[in-house]
mmCIF file of C-alpha atoms in Angstrom:
data_model
loop_
_atom_site.group_PDB
_atom_site.id
_atom_site.type_symbol
_atom_site.label_atom_id
_atom_site.label_comp_id
_atom_site.label_asym_id
_atom_site.label_seq_id
_atom_site.Cartn_x
_atom_site.Cartn_y
_atom_site.Cartn_z
ATOM 1 C CA MET R 1 -23.679 -21.845 -0.716
ATOM 2 C CA MET R 2 -21.978 -21.619 -4.094
ATOM 3 C CA SER R 3 -22.330 -24.202 -6.819
ATOM 4 C CA GLY R 4 -20.048 -27.191 -6.313
ATOM 5 C CA ASN R 5 -20.587 -27.134 -2.508
ATOM 6 C CA GLN R 6 -18.334 -24.117 -2.070
ATOM 7 C CA SER R 7 -19.179 -21.711 0.727
ATOM 8 C CA LEU R 8 -18.468 -17.987 0.626
ATOM 9 C CA CYS R 9 -15.342 -16.814 2.431
ATOM 10 C CA THR R 10 -15.813 -14.623 5.489
ATOM 11 C CA LYS R 11 -12.079 -14.311 6.103
ATOM 12 C CA PHE R 12 -8.815 -14.767 4.269
ATOM 13 C CA THR R 13 -5.576 -16.413 5.363
ATOM 14 C CA PHE R 14 -2.190 -15.061 4.284
ATOM 15 C CA VAL R 15 0.364 -17.618 3.201
ATOM 16 C CA ALA R 16 2.970 -14.841 3.266
ATOM 17 C CA PHE R 17 6.336 -16.109 4.533
ATOM 18 C CA SER R 18 5.177 -19.529 5.748
ATOM 19 C CA SER R 19 8.044 -21.255 3.944
ATOM 20 C CA LEU R 20 10.479 -19.146 6.000
ATOM 21 C CA ALA R 21 9.035 -20.004 9.402
ATOM 22 C CA GLU R 22 12.416 -20.161 11.148
ATOM 23 C CA LEU R 23 13.383 -16.733 9.766
ATOM 24 C CA GLN R 24 10.182 -14.910 10.721
ATOM 25 C CA PRO R 25 11.594 -13.430 13.987
ATOM 26 C CA VAL R 26 14.538 -12.061 11.975
ATOM 27 C CA LEU R 27 12.180 -10.704 9.305
ATOM 28 C CA PHE R 28 10.119 -9.061 12.060
ATOM 29 C CA VAL R 29 13.149 -7.150 13.363
ATOM 30 C CA VAL R 30 14.307 -6.152 9.867
ATOM 31 C CA PHE R 31 10.879 -4.904 8.736
ATOM 32 C CA LEU R 32 10.251 -3.136 12.057
ATOM 33 C CA LEU R 33 13.538 -1.208 11.736
ATOM 34 C CA ILE R 34 12.774 -0.299 8.119
ATOM 35 C CA TYR R 35 9.279 0.853 9.101
ATOM 36 C CA LEU R 36 10.524 3.027 11.967
ATOM 37 C CA PHE R 37 13.248 4.488 9.745
ATOM 38 C CA THR R 38 10.748 5.281 6.978
ATOM 39 C CA VAL R 39 8.199 6.938 9.250
ATOM 40 C CA GLY R 40 10.893 8.831 11.151
ATOM 41 C CA GLY R 41 12.657 9.976 7.974
ATOM 42 C CA ASN R 42 9.485 11.248 6.348
ATOM 43 C CA LEU R 43 8.418 12.999 9.561
ATOM 44 C CA ILE R 44 11.795 14.771 9.624
ATOM 45 C CA ILE R 45 11.322 15.923 6.019
ATOM 46 C CA ILE R 46 7.803 17.248 6.726
ATOM 47 C CA SER R 47 9.007 18.990 9.903
ATOM 48 C CA LEU R 48 11.997 20.572 8.141
ATOM 49 C CA ILE R 49 9.786 21.894 5.359
ATOM 50 C CA SER R 50 7.261 23.328 7.805
ATOM 51 C CA VAL R 51 9.817 25.168 9.987
ATOM 52 C CA THR R 52 12.213 26.361 7.253
ATOM 53 C CA PRO R 53 10.951 29.429 5.328
ATOM 54 C CA SER R 54 13.440 28.850 2.483
ATOM 55 C CA LEU R 55 11.736 25.500 1.805
ATOM 56 C CA HIS R 56 8.278 27.050 1.421
ATOM 57 C CA THR R 57 8.358 26.573 -2.349
ATOM 58 C CA PRO R 58 6.232 24.498 -4.751
ATOM 59 C CA MET R 59 8.851 21.731 -5.010
ATOM 60 C CA TYR R 60 8.924 21.206 -1.238
ATOM 61 C CA PHE R 61 5.167 21.573 -0.925
ATOM 62 C CA PHE R 62 4.825 18.533 -3.188
ATOM 63 C CA LEU R 63 7.644 16.762 -1.347
ATOM 64 C CA ALA R 64 5.778 17.227 1.949
ATOM 65 C CA ASN R 65 2.686 15.712 0.325
ATOM 66 C CA LEU R 66 4.774 12.801 -0.968
ATOM 67 C CA SER R 67 6.372 12.208 2.441
ATOM 68 C CA PHE R 68 2.966 12.160 4.150
ATOM 69 C CA LEU R 69 1.681 9.769 1.492
ATOM 70 C CA GLU R 70 4.680 7.448 1.912
ATOM 71 C CA MET R 71 4.094 7.241 5.670
ATOM 72 C CA CYS R 72 0.467 6.265 5.090
ATOM 73 C CA TYR R 73 1.473 3.904 2.279
ATOM 74 C CA ILE R 74 3.891 1.831 4.328
ATOM 75 C CA THR R 75 1.586 1.978 7.377
ATOM 76 C CA SER R 76 -1.260 0.432 5.379
ATOM 77 C CA VAL R 77 0.791 -2.760 4.948
ATOM 78 C CA VAL R 78 3.757 -3.194 7.292
ATOM 79 C CA PRO R 79 2.179 -3.061 10.814
ATOM 80 C CA GLN R 80 -0.229 -5.868 9.931
ATOM 81 C CA MET R 81 2.619 -7.838 8.348
ATOM 82 C CA LEU R 82 4.659 -7.420 11.554
ATOM 83 C CA VAL R 83 1.782 -8.767 13.655
ATOM 84 C CA HIS R 84 1.367 -11.755 11.340
ATOM 85 C CA LEU R 85 5.087 -12.554 11.529
ATOM 86 C CA LEU R 86 4.570 -13.213 15.252
ATOM 87 C CA MET R 87 1.322 -15.172 14.876
ATOM 88 C CA GLU R 88 0.663 -18.768 13.909
ATOM 89 C CA THR R 89 -2.630 -17.967 12.182
ATOM 90 C CA LYS R 90 -2.426 -15.070 9.731
ATOM 91 C CA THR R 91 -6.055 -14.183 9.004
ATOM 92 C CA ILE R 92 -7.987 -11.079 8.011
ATOM 93 C CA SER R 93 -11.708 -10.509 7.551
ATOM 94 C CA VAL R 94 -13.059 -9.771 4.088
ATOM 95 C CA GLY R 95 -14.002 -6.284 5.302
ATOM 96 C CA GLY R 96 -10.530 -5.724 6.730
ATOM 97 C CA CYS R 97 -8.986 -6.906 3.476
ATOM 98 C CA ALA R 98 -11.189 -4.494 1.514
ATOM 99 C CA ALA R 99 -10.206 -1.596 3.805
ATOM 100 C CA GLN R 100 -6.513 -2.354 3.348
ATOM 101 C CA MET R 101 -6.886 -2.576 -0.436
ATOM 102 C CA TYR R 102 -8.853 0.688 -0.572
ATOM 103 C CA ILE R 103 -6.145 2.578 1.343
ATOM 104 C CA PHE R 104 -3.234 0.975 -0.476
ATOM 105 C CA ALA R 105 -4.694 1.427 -3.978
ATOM 106 C CA ILE R 106 -5.819 5.022 -3.371
ATOM 107 C CA LEU R 107 -2.381 5.986 -2.082
ATOM 108 C CA GLY R 108 -0.657 4.211 -4.974
ATOM 109 C CA LEU R 109 -2.590 6.062 -7.674
ATOM 110 C CA THR R 110 -2.283 9.354 -5.785
ATOM 111 C CA GLU R 111 1.487 8.904 -5.778
ATOM 112 C CA CYS R 112 1.454 8.452 -9.579
ATOM 113 C CA CYS R 113 -0.324 11.791 -9.922
ATOM 114 C CA LEU R 114 1.849 13.573 -7.342
ATOM 115 C CA LEU R 115 5.009 12.458 -9.127
ATOM 116 C CA ALA R 116 3.584 13.893 -12.349
ATOM 117 C CA ALA R 117 2.812 17.184 -10.577
ATOM 118 C CA MET R 118 6.381 17.274 -9.259
ATOM 119 C CA ALA R 119 7.723 16.688 -12.789
ATOM 120 C CA TYR R 120 5.572 19.565 -14.064
ATOM 121 C CA ASP R 121 6.993 21.782 -11.326
ATOM 122 C CA ARG R 122 10.568 20.970 -12.442
ATOM 123 C CA PHE R 123 9.555 21.512 -16.085
ATOM 124 C CA VAL R 124 8.267 25.016 -15.350
ATOM 125 C CA ALA R 125 11.236 25.868 -13.094
ATOM 126 C CA ILE R 126 13.839 24.937 -15.715
ATOM 127 C CA CYS R 127 12.074 25.715 -18.999
ATOM 128 C CA TYR R 128 10.176 28.867 -17.915
ATOM 129 C CA PRO R 129 12.115 30.271 -14.939
ATOM 130 C CA LEU R 130 10.888 33.849 -15.414
ATOM 131 C CA ARG R 131 7.256 32.719 -15.262
ATOM 132 C CA TYR R 132 7.758 30.167 -12.485
ATOM 133 C CA THR R 133 6.190 32.162 -9.639
ATOM 134 C CA LEU R 134 3.177 32.946 -11.836
ATOM 135 C CA LEU R 135 2.619 29.455 -13.216
ATOM 136 C CA MET R 136 3.327 27.681 -9.904
ATOM 137 C CA SER R 137 1.410 29.970 -7.570
ATOM 138 C CA PRO R 138 0.214 28.642 -4.195
ATOM 139 C CA GLY R 139 -3.279 28.296 -5.651
ATOM 140 C CA MET R 140 -2.014 26.208 -8.576
ATOM 141 C CA CYS R 141 0.004 23.986 -6.235
ATOM 142 C CA LEU R 142 -3.062 23.355 -4.095
ATOM 143 C CA LYS R 143 -5.113 22.530 -7.204
ATOM 144 C CA LEU R 144 -2.523 20.041 -8.466
ATOM 145 C CA ALA R 145 -2.256 18.350 -5.072
ATOM 146 C CA ALA R 146 -6.057 18.259 -4.667
ATOM 147 C CA ALA R 147 -6.453 16.829 -8.178
ATOM 148 C CA SER R 148 -3.909 14.094 -7.369
ATOM 149 C CA TRP R 149 -5.666 13.032 -4.170
ATOM 150 C CA THR R 150 -9.139 13.279 -5.731
ATOM 151 C CA THR R 151 -8.124 11.148 -8.717
ATOM 152 C CA GLY R 152 -6.739 8.468 -6.412
ATOM 153 C CA VAL R 153 -9.842 8.384 -4.218
ATOM 154 C CA VAL R 154 -12.438 8.409 -7.006
ATOM 155 C CA VAL R 155 -10.785 5.983 -9.430
ATOM 156 C CA GLU R 156 -9.561 3.398 -6.945
ATOM 157 C CA SER R 157 -12.712 3.496 -4.793
ATOM 158 C CA ALA R 158 -14.726 2.522 -7.861
ATOM 159 C CA GLN R 159 -12.266 -0.204 -8.857
ATOM 160 C CA ILE R 160 -11.919 -1.793 -5.403
ATOM 161 C CA THR R 161 -15.689 -1.680 -4.855
ATOM 162 C CA ARG R 162 -16.088 -3.604 -8.099
ATOM 163 C CA ILE R 163 -13.556 -6.218 -6.962
ATOM 164 C CA PHE R 164 -15.255 -6.781 -3.597
ATOM 165 C CA SER R 165 -18.638 -7.171 -5.236
ATOM 166 C CA LEU R 166 -17.310 -10.548 -6.458
ATOM 167 C CA PRO R 167 -18.038 -13.700 -4.435
ATOM 168 C CA PHE R 168 -14.975 -15.299 -2.831
ATOM 169 C CA CYS R 169 -14.875 -18.973 -1.946
ATOM 170 C CA GLY R 170 -12.602 -21.975 -1.547
ATOM 171 C CA THR R 171 -9.750 -22.119 0.974
ATOM 172 C CA GLY R 172 -9.473 -18.321 1.196
ATOM 173 C CA LYS R 173 -5.680 -18.536 1.183
ATOM 174 C CA ILE R 174 -3.974 -15.431 -0.219
ATOM 175 C CA GLN R 175 -0.542 -16.170 -1.660
ATOM 176 C CA HIS R 176 0.785 -12.870 -0.362
ATOM 177 C CA PHE R 177 1.536 -10.873 2.806
ATOM 178 C CA PHE R 178 -1.201 -8.257 2.265
ATOM 179 C CA CYS R 179 -4.412 -7.771 0.278
ATOM 180 C CA ASP R 180 -3.009 -6.892 -3.121
ATOM 181 C CA ILE R 181 -5.369 -6.818 -6.089
ATOM 182 C CA MET R 182 -4.282 -9.801 -8.194
ATOM 183 C CA PRO R 183 -3.814 -12.358 -5.360
ATOM 184 C CA VAL R 184 -7.292 -11.492 -4.003
ATOM 185 C CA MET R 185 -8.960 -11.676 -7.429
ATOM 186 C CA LYS R 186 -7.629 -15.236 -7.821
ATOM 187 C CA LEU R 187 -9.942 -16.277 -4.960
ATOM 188 C CA ALA R 188 -13.120 -15.220 -6.785
ATOM 189 C CA CYS R 189 -15.602 -18.011 -7.551
ATOM 190 C CA VAL R 190 -16.568 -16.503 -10.890
ATOM 191 C CA ASP R 191 -14.837 -15.545 -14.115
ATOM 192 C CA THR R 192 -12.833 -12.361 -13.492
ATOM 193 C CA SER R 193 -11.722 -11.723 -17.078
ATOM 194 C CA HIS R 194 -13.963 -8.656 -17.358
ATOM 195 C CA ASN R 195 -12.575 -7.249 -14.100
ATOM 196 C CA GLU R 196 -9.061 -7.892 -15.351
ATOM 197 C CA ILE R 197 -9.760 -6.002 -18.581
ATOM 198 C CA VAL R 198 -11.188 -3.057 -16.618
ATOM 199 C CA MET R 199 -8.229 -3.112 -14.220
ATOM 200 C CA PHE R 200 -5.764 -3.218 -17.115
ATOM 201 C CA ALA R 201 -7.554 -0.284 -18.795
ATOM 202 C CA VAL R 202 -7.521 1.726 -15.554
ATOM 203 C CA SER R 203 -3.827 0.941 -15.100
ATOM 204 C CA VAL R 204 -2.993 2.040 -18.627
ATOM 205 C CA ILE R 205 -4.988 5.281 -18.359
ATOM 206 C CA PHE R 206 -4.229 6.353 -14.813
ATOM 207 C CA ILE R 207 -0.717 4.915 -14.374
ATOM 208 C CA MET R 208 0.648 5.370 -17.886
ATOM 209 C CA THR R 209 -0.819 8.856 -18.413
ATOM 210 C CA PRO R 210 1.116 10.380 -15.470
ATOM 211 C CA CYS R 211 4.143 8.369 -16.603
ATOM 212 C CA LEU R 212 3.920 9.836 -20.108
ATOM 213 C CA LEU R 213 3.520 13.338 -18.669
ATOM 214 C CA ILE R 214 6.674 12.777 -16.615
ATOM 215 C CA LEU R 215 8.577 11.520 -19.678
ATOM 216 C CA CYS R 216 7.437 14.474 -21.797
ATOM 217 C CA SER R 217 8.406 16.917 -19.028
ATOM 218 C CA TYR R 218 11.874 15.443 -18.711
ATOM 219 C CA LEU R 219 12.450 15.286 -22.457
ATOM 220 C CA ARG R 220 11.772 19.016 -22.599
ATOM 221 C CA ILE R 221 13.908 19.577 -19.492
ATOM 222 C CA LEU R 222 16.758 17.610 -21.095
ATOM 223 C CA VAL R 223 16.611 19.740 -24.243
ATOM 224 C CA THR R 224 16.666 22.915 -22.132
ATOM 225 C CA ILE R 225 19.558 21.714 -19.958
ATOM 226 C CA LEU R 226 21.642 20.766 -23.005
ATOM 227 C CA SER R 227 21.136 24.267 -24.385
ATOM 228 C CA ILE R 228 22.681 25.876 -21.274
ATOM 229 C CA PRO R 229 26.158 27.064 -22.323
ATOM 230 C CA SER R 230 28.057 26.509 -19.061
ATOM 231 C CA ALA R 231 28.805 23.095 -17.547
ATOM 232 C CA ALA R 232 28.163 24.493 -14.054
ATOM 233 C CA GLY R 233 24.719 25.706 -15.136
ATOM 234 C CA ARG R 234 23.866 22.318 -16.606
ATOM 235 C CA ARG R 235 24.955 20.530 -13.419
ATOM 236 C CA LYS R 236 22.931 22.898 -11.228
ATOM 237 C CA ALA R 237 19.794 22.463 -13.363
ATOM 238 C CA PHE R 238 20.134 18.681 -13.430
ATOM 239 C CA SER R 239 20.770 18.489 -9.673
ATOM 240 C CA THR R 240 17.300 19.908 -8.987
ATOM 241 C CA CYS R 241 15.763 16.953 -10.873
ATOM 242 C CA SER R 242 18.003 14.021 -9.939
ATOM 243 C CA SER R 243 16.198 13.076 -6.706
ATOM 244 C CA HIS R 244 12.816 13.089 -8.427
ATOM 245 C CA ILE R 245 14.138 10.998 -11.336
ATOM 246 C CA LEU R 246 15.420 8.337 -8.917
ATOM 247 C CA VAL R 247 12.114 8.181 -7.029
ATOM 248 C CA VAL R 248 10.105 7.975 -10.277
ATOM 249 C CA SER R 249 12.347 5.182 -11.581
ATOM 250 C CA LEU R 250 11.927 3.133 -8.394
ATOM 251 C CA PHE R 251 8.172 3.657 -8.172
ATOM 252 C CA TYR R 252 7.244 3.155 -11.814
ATOM 253 C CA GLY R 253 9.682 0.310 -12.357
ATOM 254 C CA THR R 254 7.891 -1.887 -9.811
ATOM 255 C CA ALA R 255 4.380 -0.553 -10.550
ATOM 256 C CA LEU R 256 4.579 -1.218 -14.295
ATOM 257 C CA PHE R 257 6.071 -4.674 -13.715
ATOM 258 C CA THR R 258 3.280 -5.570 -11.293
ATOM 259 C CA TYR R 259 0.078 -4.104 -12.701
ATOM 260 C CA LEU R 260 0.617 -4.245 -16.464
ATOM 261 C CA GLN R 261 1.343 -7.962 -16.538
ATOM 262 C CA PRO R 262 -1.386 -10.424 -17.599
ATOM 263 C CA LYS R 263 -2.807 -12.589 -14.817
ATOM 264 C CA THR R 264 -1.060 -15.703 -16.160
ATOM 265 C CA ALA R 265 2.343 -14.044 -15.732
ATOM 266 C CA HIS R 266 1.863 -13.552 -11.989
ATOM 267 C CA THR R 267 3.428 -16.044 -9.576
ATOM 268 C CA PRO R 268 3.321 -15.865 -5.765
ATOM 269 C CA GLU R 269 7.111 -15.503 -5.597
ATOM 270 C CA THR R 270 7.372 -12.611 -8.083
ATOM 271 C CA ASP R 271 4.300 -10.907 -6.610
ATOM 272 C CA LYS R 272 5.786 -10.953 -3.112
ATOM 273 C CA ALA R 273 9.236 -9.871 -4.261
ATOM 274 C CA THR R 274 7.974 -6.886 -6.262
ATOM 275 C CA ALA R 275 5.473 -5.994 -3.525
ATOM 276 C CA LEU R 276 8.292 -5.801 -0.967
ATOM 277 C CA MET R 277 10.014 -3.344 -3.296
ATOM 278 C CA TYR R 278 7.102 -0.904 -3.606
ATOM 279 C CA THR R 279 5.606 -1.310 -0.116
ATOM 280 C CA VAL R 280 8.778 -1.447 2.008
ATOM 281 C CA VAL R 281 11.990 -0.649 0.120
ATOM 282 C CA THR R 282 10.891 2.315 -2.027
ATOM 283 C CA PRO R 283 9.219 4.280 0.828
ATOM 284 C CA ALA R 284 12.368 3.701 2.917
ATOM 285 C CA LEU R 285 14.664 4.959 0.152
ATOM 286 C CA ASN R 286 12.716 8.158 -0.528
ATOM 287 C CA PRO R 287 13.853 10.008 2.654
ATOM 288 C CA VAL R 288 17.440 8.935 1.917
ATOM 289 C CA ILE R 289 17.255 10.169 -1.676
ATOM 290 C CA TYR R 290 15.682 13.502 -0.769
ATOM 291 C CA THR R 291 18.115 14.218 2.071
ATOM 292 C CA LEU R 292 21.466 12.873 0.873
ATOM 293 C CA ARG R 293 20.998 14.192 -2.667
ATOM 294 C CA ASN R 294 19.350 17.498 -1.775
ATOM 295 C CA LYS R 295 21.627 20.325 -0.672
ATOM 296 C CA GLU R 296 18.811 22.576 0.579
ATOM 297 C CA VAL R 297 17.304 19.867 2.789
ATOM 298 C CA LYS R 298 20.722 18.977 4.223
ATOM 299 C CA GLU R 299 21.450 22.650 4.980
ATOM 300 C CA ALA R 300 18.026 23.078 6.616
ATOM 301 C CA PHE R 301 18.658 19.993 8.766
ATOM 302 C CA GLN R 302 22.062 21.345 9.835
ATOM 303 C CA ARG R 303 20.579 24.742 10.763
ATOM 304 C CA VAL R 304 17.809 23.142 12.823
ATOM 305 C CA THR R 305 20.214 20.839 14.670
ATOM 306 C CA GLU R 306 22.613 23.719 15.333
ATOM 307 C CA ARG R 307 19.799 25.834 16.805
ATOM 308 C CA ASN R 308 18.575 22.902 18.901
ATOM 309 C CA PRO R 309 21.645 20.874 19.953
ATOM 310 C CA PRO R 310 20.966 17.764 22.057
ATOM 311 C CA ARG R 311 21.082 18.502 25.767
ATOM 312 C CA GLN R 312 24.054 17.141 27.642
ATOM 313 C CA MET R 313 23.356 14.696 30.429
ATOM 314 C CA ALA R 314 24.076 16.108 33.873
#
């Protein structure tokens, strides 16, 4: 027992969309369709890259990593949310909550690092085209991808372990639809100011550092593009970066708004709204951005569908 006759929580209850009880069947259908579209779209991208020799380049190697990550990212949250939309009681064990937070946080930080690696790839391709194959060799690509995944696993494993070493008590109600960091920390029975300072420091170092690397890369890319004499050359150079810029803007816009705010600035409504953006909307938009805005991917898709037309029904 805790002081003040409070017992430790063994499970949490999601408040989630309780105020929209009559709309939950509609939300179930909407989120299910978005989930299937996201997983299917990213699987198509990975498959196209694997079977198309012209896409066996550093840029598409990182895109395949990003697509795999996005599938895992949305799968760590949405299937459980779909189940809870059909259930009266929306509970999760403390261990299950920790597992979800581990996966979600690791994938989130890994994506920050992967986006920085992708920006570096574009920087080398545009600013040092003659040295591109040397600087972005297969070995270097593997090292950058491995460093991204390792950073995510090591940093977030330590942070989430620290969070779940806290005692949780009270009603155990999470004002959210999944085990996000700030809503769970609010249930701790003890002062969490030290944890918040550590989390803010980790966010600044490991979210802002990749962000700054991306900004520096694109500032240099911009200078190089503006120095290209022909308008057609400038458009071609910019077109290779536009998809990545859109994805970075979507991802970092919501991430910075969520994790660099002080605890007092968080409300259940804003937390849920921004979380829907980075857990559901952004992963769903990525396949659209990288197919509709990418000529090489569209051409690869057309070639594959032409070689394998759908069979006519007898």
